[in-house]
Tab-separated table of C-alpha atoms in Angstrom:
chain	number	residue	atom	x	y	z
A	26	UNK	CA	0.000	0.000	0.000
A	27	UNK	CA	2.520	2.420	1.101
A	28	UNK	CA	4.953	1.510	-2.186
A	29	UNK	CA	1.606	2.258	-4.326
A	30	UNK	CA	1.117	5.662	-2.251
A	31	UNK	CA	4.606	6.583	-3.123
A	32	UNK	CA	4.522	5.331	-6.700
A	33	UNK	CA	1.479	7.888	-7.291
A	34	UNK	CA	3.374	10.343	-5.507
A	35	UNK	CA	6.422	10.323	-7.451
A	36	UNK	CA	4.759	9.484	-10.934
A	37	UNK	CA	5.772	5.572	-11.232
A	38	UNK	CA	3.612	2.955	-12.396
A	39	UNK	CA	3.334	0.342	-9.424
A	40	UNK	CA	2.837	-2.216	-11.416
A	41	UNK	CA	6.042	-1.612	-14.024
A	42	UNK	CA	7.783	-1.264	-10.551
A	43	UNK	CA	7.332	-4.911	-9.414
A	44	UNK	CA	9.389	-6.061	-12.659
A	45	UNK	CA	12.604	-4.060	-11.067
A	46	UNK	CA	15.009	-5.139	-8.687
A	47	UNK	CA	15.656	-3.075	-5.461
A	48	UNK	CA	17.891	-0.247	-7.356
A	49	UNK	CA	15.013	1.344	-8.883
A	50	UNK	CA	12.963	0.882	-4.926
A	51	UNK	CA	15.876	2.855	-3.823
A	52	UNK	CA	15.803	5.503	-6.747
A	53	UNK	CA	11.683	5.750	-5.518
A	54	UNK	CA	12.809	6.564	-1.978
A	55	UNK	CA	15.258	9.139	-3.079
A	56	UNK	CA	12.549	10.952	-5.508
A	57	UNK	CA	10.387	10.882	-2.856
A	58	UNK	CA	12.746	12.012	0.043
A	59	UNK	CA	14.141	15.143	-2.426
A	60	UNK	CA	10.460	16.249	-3.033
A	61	UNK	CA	9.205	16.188	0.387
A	62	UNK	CA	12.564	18.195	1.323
A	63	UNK	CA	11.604	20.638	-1.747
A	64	UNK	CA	8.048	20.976	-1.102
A	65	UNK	CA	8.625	21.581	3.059
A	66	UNK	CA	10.792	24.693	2.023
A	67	UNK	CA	8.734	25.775	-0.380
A	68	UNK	CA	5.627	25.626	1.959
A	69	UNK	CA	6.974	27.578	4.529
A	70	UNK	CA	8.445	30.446	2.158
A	71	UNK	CA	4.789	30.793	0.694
A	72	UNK	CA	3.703	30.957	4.544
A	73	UNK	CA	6.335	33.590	5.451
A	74	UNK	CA	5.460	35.451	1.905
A	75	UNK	CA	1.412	35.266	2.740
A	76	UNK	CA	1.633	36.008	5.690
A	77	UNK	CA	4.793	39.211	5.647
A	78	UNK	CA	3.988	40.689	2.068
A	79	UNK	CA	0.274	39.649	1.038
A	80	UNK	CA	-0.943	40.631	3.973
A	81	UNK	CA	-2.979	37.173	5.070
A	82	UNK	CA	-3.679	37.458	8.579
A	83	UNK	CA	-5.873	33.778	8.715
A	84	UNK	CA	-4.110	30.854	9.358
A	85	UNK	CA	-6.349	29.108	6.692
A	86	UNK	CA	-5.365	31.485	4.255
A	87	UNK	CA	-1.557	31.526	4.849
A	88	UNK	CA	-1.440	27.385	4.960
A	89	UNK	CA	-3.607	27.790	1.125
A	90	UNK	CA	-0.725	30.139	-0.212
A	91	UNK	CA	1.972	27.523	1.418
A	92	UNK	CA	0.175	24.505	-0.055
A	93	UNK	CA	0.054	26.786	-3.341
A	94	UNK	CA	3.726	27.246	-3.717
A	95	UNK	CA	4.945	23.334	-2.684
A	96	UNK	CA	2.239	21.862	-5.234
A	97	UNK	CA	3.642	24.274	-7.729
A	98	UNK	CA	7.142	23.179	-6.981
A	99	UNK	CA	5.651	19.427	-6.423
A	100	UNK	CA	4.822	19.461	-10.237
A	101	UNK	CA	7.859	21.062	-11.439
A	102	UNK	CA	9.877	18.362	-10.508
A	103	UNK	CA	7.410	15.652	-11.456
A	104	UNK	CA	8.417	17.180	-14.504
A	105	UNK	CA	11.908	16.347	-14.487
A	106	UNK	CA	11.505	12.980	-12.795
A	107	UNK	CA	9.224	11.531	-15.665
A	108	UNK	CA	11.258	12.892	-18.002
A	109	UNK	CA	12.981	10.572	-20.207
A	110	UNK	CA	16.314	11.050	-21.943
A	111	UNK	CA	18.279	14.322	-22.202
A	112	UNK	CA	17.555	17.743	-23.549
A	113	UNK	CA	17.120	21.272	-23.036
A	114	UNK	CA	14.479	20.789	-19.947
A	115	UNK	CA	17.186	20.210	-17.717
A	116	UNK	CA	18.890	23.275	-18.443
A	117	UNK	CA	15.756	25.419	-18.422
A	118	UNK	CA	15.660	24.069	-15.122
A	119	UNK	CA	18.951	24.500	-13.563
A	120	UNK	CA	17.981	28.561	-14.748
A	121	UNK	CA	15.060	28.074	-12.752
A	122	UNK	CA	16.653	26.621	-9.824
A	123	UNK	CA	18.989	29.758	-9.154
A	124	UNK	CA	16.468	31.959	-9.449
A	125	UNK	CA	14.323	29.914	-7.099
A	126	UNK	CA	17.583	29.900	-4.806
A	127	UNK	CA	17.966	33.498	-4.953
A	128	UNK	CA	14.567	34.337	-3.694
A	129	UNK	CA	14.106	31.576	-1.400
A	130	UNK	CA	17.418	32.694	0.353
A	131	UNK	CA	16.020	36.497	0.192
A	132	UNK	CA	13.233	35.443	2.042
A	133	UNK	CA	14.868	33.095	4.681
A	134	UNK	CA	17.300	36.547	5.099
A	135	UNK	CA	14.612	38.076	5.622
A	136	UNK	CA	12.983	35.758	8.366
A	137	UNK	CA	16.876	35.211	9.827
A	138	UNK	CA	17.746	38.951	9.896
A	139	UNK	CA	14.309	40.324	10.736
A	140	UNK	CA	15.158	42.537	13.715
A	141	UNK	CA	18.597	44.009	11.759
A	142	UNK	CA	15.991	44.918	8.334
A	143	UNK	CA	13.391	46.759	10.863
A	144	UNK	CA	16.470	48.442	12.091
A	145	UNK	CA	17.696	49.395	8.650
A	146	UNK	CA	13.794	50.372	7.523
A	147	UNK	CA	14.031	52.699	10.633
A	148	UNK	CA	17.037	54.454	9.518
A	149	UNK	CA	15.889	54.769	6.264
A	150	UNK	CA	12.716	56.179	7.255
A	151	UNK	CA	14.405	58.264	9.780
A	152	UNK	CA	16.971	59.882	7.008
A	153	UNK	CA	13.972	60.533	4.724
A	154	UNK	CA	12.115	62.289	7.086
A	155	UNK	CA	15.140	64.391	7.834
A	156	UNK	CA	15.730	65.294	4.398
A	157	UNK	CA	11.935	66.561	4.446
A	158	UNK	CA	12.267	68.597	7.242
A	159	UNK	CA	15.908	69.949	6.216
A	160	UNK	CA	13.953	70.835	2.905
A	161	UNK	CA	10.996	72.182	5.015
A	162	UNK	CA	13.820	74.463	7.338
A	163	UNK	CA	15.758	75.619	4.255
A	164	UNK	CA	12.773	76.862	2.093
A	165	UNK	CA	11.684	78.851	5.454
A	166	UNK	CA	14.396	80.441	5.899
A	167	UNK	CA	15.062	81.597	2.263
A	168	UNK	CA	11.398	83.237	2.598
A	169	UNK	CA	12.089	84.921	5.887
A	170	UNK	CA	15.279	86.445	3.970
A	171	UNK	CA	13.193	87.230	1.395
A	172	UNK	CA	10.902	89.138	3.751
A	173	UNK	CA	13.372	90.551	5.664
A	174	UNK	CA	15.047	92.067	2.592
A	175	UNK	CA	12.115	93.478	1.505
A	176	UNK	CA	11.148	94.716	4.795
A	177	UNK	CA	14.557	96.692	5.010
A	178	UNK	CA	14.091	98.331	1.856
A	179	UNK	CA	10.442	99.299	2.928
A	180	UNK	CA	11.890	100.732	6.139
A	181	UNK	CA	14.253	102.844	3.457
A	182	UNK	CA	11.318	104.262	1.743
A	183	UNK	CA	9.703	105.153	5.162
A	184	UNK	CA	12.402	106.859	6.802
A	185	UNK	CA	12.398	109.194	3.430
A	186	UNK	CA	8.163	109.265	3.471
A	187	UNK	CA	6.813	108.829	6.428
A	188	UNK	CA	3.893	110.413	5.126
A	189	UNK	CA	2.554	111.235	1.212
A	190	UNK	CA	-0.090	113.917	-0.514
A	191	UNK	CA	-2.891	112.511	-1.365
A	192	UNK	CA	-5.423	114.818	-3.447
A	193	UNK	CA	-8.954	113.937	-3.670
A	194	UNK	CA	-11.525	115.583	-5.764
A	195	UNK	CA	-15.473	115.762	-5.021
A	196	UNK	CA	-18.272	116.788	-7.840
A	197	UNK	CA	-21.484	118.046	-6.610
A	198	UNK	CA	-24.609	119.772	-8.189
A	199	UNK	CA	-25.585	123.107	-7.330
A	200	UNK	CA	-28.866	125.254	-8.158
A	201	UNK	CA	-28.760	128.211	-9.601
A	202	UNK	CA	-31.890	129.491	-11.443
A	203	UNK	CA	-35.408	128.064	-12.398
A	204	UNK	CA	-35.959	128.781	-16.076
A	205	UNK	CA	-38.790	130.165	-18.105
A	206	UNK	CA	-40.198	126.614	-18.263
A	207	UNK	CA	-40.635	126.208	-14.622
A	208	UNK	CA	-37.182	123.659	-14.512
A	209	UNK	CA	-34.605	123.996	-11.828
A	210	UNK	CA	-31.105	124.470	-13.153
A	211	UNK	CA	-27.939	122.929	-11.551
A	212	UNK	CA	-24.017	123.708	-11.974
A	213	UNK	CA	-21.732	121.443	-11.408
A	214	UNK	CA	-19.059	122.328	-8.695
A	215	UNK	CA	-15.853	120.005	-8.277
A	216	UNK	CA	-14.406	120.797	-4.912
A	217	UNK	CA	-10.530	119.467	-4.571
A	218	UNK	CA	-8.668	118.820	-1.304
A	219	UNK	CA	-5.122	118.343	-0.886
A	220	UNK	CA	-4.318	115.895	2.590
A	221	UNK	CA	-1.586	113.668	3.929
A	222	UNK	CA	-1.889	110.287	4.768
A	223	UNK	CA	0.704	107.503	6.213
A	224	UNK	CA	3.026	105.902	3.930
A	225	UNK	CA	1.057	102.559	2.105
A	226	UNK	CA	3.868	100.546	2.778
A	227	UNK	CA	3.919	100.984	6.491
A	228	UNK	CA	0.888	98.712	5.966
A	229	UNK	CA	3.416	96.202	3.802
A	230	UNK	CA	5.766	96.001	6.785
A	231	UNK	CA	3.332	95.342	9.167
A	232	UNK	CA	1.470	92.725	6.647
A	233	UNK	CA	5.521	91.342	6.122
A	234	UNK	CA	6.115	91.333	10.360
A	235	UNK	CA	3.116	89.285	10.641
A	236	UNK	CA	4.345	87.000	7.637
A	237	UNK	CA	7.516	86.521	9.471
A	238	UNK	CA	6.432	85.617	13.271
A	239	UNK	CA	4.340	82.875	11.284
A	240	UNK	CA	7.545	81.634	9.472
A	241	UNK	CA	9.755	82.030	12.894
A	242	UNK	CA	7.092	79.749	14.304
A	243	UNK	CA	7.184	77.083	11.926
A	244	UNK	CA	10.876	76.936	11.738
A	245	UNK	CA	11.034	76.347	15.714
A	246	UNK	CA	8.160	73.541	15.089
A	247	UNK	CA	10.529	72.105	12.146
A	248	UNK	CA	13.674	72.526	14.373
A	249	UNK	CA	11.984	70.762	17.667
A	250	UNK	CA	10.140	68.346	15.276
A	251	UNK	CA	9.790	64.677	16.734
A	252	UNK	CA	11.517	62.584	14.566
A	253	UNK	CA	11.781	59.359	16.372
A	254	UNK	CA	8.376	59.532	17.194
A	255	UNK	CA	7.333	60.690	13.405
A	256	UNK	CA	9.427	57.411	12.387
A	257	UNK	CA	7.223	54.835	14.757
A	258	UNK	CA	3.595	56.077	13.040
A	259	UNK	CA	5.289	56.024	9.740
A	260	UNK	CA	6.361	52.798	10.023
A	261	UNK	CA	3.284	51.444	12.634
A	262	UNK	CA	1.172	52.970	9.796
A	263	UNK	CA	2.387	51.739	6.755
A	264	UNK	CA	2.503	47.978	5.082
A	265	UNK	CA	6.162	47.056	4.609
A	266	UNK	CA	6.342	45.728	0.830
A	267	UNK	CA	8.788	42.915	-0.182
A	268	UNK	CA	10.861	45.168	-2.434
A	269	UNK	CA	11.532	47.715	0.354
A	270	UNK	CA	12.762	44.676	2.636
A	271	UNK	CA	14.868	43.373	-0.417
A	272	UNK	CA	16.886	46.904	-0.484
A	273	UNK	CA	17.461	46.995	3.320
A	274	UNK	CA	18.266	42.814	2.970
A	275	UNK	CA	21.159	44.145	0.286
A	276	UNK	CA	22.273	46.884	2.922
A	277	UNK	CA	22.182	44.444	5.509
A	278	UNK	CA	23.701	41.579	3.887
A	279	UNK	CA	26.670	44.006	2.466
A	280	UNK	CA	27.590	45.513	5.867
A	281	UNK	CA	30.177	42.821	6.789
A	282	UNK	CA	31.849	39.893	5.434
A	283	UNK	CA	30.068	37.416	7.659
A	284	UNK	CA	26.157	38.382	6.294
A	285	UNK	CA	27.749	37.568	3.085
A	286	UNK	CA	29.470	34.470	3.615
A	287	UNK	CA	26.342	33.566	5.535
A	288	UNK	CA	23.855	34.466	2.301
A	289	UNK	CA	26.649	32.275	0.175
A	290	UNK	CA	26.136	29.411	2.329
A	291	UNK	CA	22.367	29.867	2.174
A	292	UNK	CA	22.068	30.221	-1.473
A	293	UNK	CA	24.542	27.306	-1.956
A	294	UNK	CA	22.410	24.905	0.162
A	295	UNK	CA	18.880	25.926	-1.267
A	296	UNK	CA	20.188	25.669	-4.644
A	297	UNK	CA	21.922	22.049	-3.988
A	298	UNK	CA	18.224	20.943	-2.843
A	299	UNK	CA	16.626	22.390	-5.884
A	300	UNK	CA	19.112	20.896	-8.612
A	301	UNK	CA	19.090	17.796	-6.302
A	302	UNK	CA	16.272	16.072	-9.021
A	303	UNK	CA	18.315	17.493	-11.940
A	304	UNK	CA	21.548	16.060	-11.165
A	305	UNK	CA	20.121	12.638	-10.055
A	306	UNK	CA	18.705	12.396	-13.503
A	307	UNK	CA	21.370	14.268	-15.096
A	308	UNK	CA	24.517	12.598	-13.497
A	309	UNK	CA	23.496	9.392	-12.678
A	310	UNK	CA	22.878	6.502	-14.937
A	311	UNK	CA	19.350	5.330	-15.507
A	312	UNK	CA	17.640	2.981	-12.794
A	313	UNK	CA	16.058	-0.588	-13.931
A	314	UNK	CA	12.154	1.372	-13.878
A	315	UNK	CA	13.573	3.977	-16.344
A	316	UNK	CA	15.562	2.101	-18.614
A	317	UNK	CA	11.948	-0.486	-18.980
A	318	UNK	CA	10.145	2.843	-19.869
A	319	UNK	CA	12.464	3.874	-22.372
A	320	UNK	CA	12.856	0.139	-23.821
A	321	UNK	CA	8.964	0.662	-23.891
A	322	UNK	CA	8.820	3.598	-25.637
A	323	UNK	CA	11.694	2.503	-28.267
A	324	UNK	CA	9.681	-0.638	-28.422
A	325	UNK	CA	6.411	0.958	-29.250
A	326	UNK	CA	8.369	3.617	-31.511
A	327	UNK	CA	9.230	0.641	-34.024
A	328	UNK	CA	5.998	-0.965	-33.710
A	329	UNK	CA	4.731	2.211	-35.110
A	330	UNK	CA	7.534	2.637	-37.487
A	331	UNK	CA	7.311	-0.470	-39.240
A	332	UNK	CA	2.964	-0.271	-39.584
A	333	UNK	CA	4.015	3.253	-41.475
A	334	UNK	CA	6.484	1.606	-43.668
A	335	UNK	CA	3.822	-1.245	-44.309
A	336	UNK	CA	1.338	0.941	-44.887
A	337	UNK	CA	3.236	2.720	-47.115
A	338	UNK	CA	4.453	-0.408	-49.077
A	339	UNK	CA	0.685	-1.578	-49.720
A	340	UNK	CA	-0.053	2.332	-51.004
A	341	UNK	CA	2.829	1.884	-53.643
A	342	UNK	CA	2.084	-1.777	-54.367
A	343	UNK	CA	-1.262	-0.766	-54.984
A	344	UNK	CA	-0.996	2.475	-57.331
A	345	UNK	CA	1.295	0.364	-59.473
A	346	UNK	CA	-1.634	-2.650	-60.190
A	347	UNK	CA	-3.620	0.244	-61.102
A	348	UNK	CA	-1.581	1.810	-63.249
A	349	UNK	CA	-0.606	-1.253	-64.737
């Protein structure tokens, strides 16, 4: 029962299986061993993934996404193990086994050096919102020089006018005579006064003062802003995405010799276990089961060549009767 269970699992025909001797039983345990390894990994980088970067928070859903990823990987390398012969597959699969490697060792980073990427998040967020607020402080401070420019110059024109003439004309109607029609007749009368008033632009300066106690006040809030406590909402707030944990994984892992040795190692071992199907069937000669499948195949492969060729002989032998 159990042989049958792992003959479906790996692909084999049970019953092709009982004509081989005990090499090809082994090869069955080692298919089956390498998969389970594969798929294992594979299901708990689809957990980690669900449950960090898609944002799953059910258990239900995260163990869906993990069985998601192993059956994917499952079928892959059924793919390679009921291959038979050589070819290209194998190389298209080696490609696909580093790439495999170099995310599934990003993400195990990532799990591994969790508390040092939070760290490095935090710095980055910290920097950026420094950057903001240096922008904030500098563009302040180029309008209070602005104002205060302007202000002196105003103060200039004040000192020389404190005050200016301001003429102001006023038309009004007058009556002078009723006519021989019985209509009252008016004459217009401008009147014109000459006054001083204050300067307009003491109004400016006062307009400008008020301008810059609201920019002196800002640029004390930017100077005494709360950065560190800025940095928790951002980051309390806001859904770290994989990317942004791949860039502080790079920092991370680039810091010192030992992250990268470590990452080496890491890679190395994840890709060993994904070319592990590859380079049994790549490297090692065909087991009993195999060889009987591709005796099969050959067999069946003449069977079918020779009906063609007899077919084809009875076609010719017959168009030459007829012709005849």
């Amino acid at each position: 029962m159990i042989k049958k269970l792992t003959c479906r699992f790996v692909g084999w025909n049970s019953n092709l299986l009982t004509q081989c001797g005990e090499a090809s039983q082994r090869v069955l345990k080692i298919y089956t061993c390498a998969l389970l390894i594969i798929m294992t990994i594979w299901a708990t980088i689809g957990f980690v993934f669900s449950q960090r970067y898609i944002g799953i928070e059910s258990i239900v859903g995260r163990v869906a996404v993990a069985l998601i990823f192993a059956i994917v990987v499952f079928m892959i390398e059924r793919i390679i193990i009921l291959h038979i012969g050589k070819g290209g597959i194998y190389w298209f699969r080696t490609f696909l086994a580093v790439c495999m490697a170099i995310l599934g060792a990003f993400i195990f980073d990532q799990m591994i050096f969790r508390n040092d990427l939070e760290d490095a998040i935090r710095i980055e967020e910290k920097h950026k919102i420094e950057n903001e607020i240096n922008e904030k402080i500098s563009k302040t401070q180029q309008e209070i020089t602005i104002l205060k420019a302007e202000n002196d110059s105003l103060y200039i024109e004040i000192a020389k006018k404190p005050t200016i003439h301001q003429t102001s004309t006023h038309a009004r109607n007058v009556p002078t005579h009723i006519d021989s029609n019985g209509v009252q007749q008016y004459k217009r009368i401008v009147d014109i006064s000459v006054g001083h008033i204050a300067n307009p632009a003491q109004a400016q300066v006062k307009e400008n003062e008020r301008r810059l106690q609201r920019y002196e006040q800002e640029l004390f809030n930017y100077r005494n802003f709360d950065i560190e406590g800025e940095v928790q909402n951002r980051i309390k707030n806001k859904k770290t995405g994989f990317l942004e944990e791949l860039k502080a994984s790079l920092r991370v892992i680039g810091e010192s010799w030992i992250s990268v040795v470590f990452y080496c190692i890491l890679f190395a071992v994840l890709l060993c276990l994904e070319l592990f199907v590859v380079s049994l069937k790549w490297f090692k000669s065909p087991c009993e089961y195999e060889l009987l499948v591709k005796h099969q195949l050959d067999c069946k492969t003449l069977q079918l060549k020779y009906a063609w060729d007899e077919l084809n002989k009875r076609y010719v032998t017959q168009t030459m009767e007829k012709e005849s």
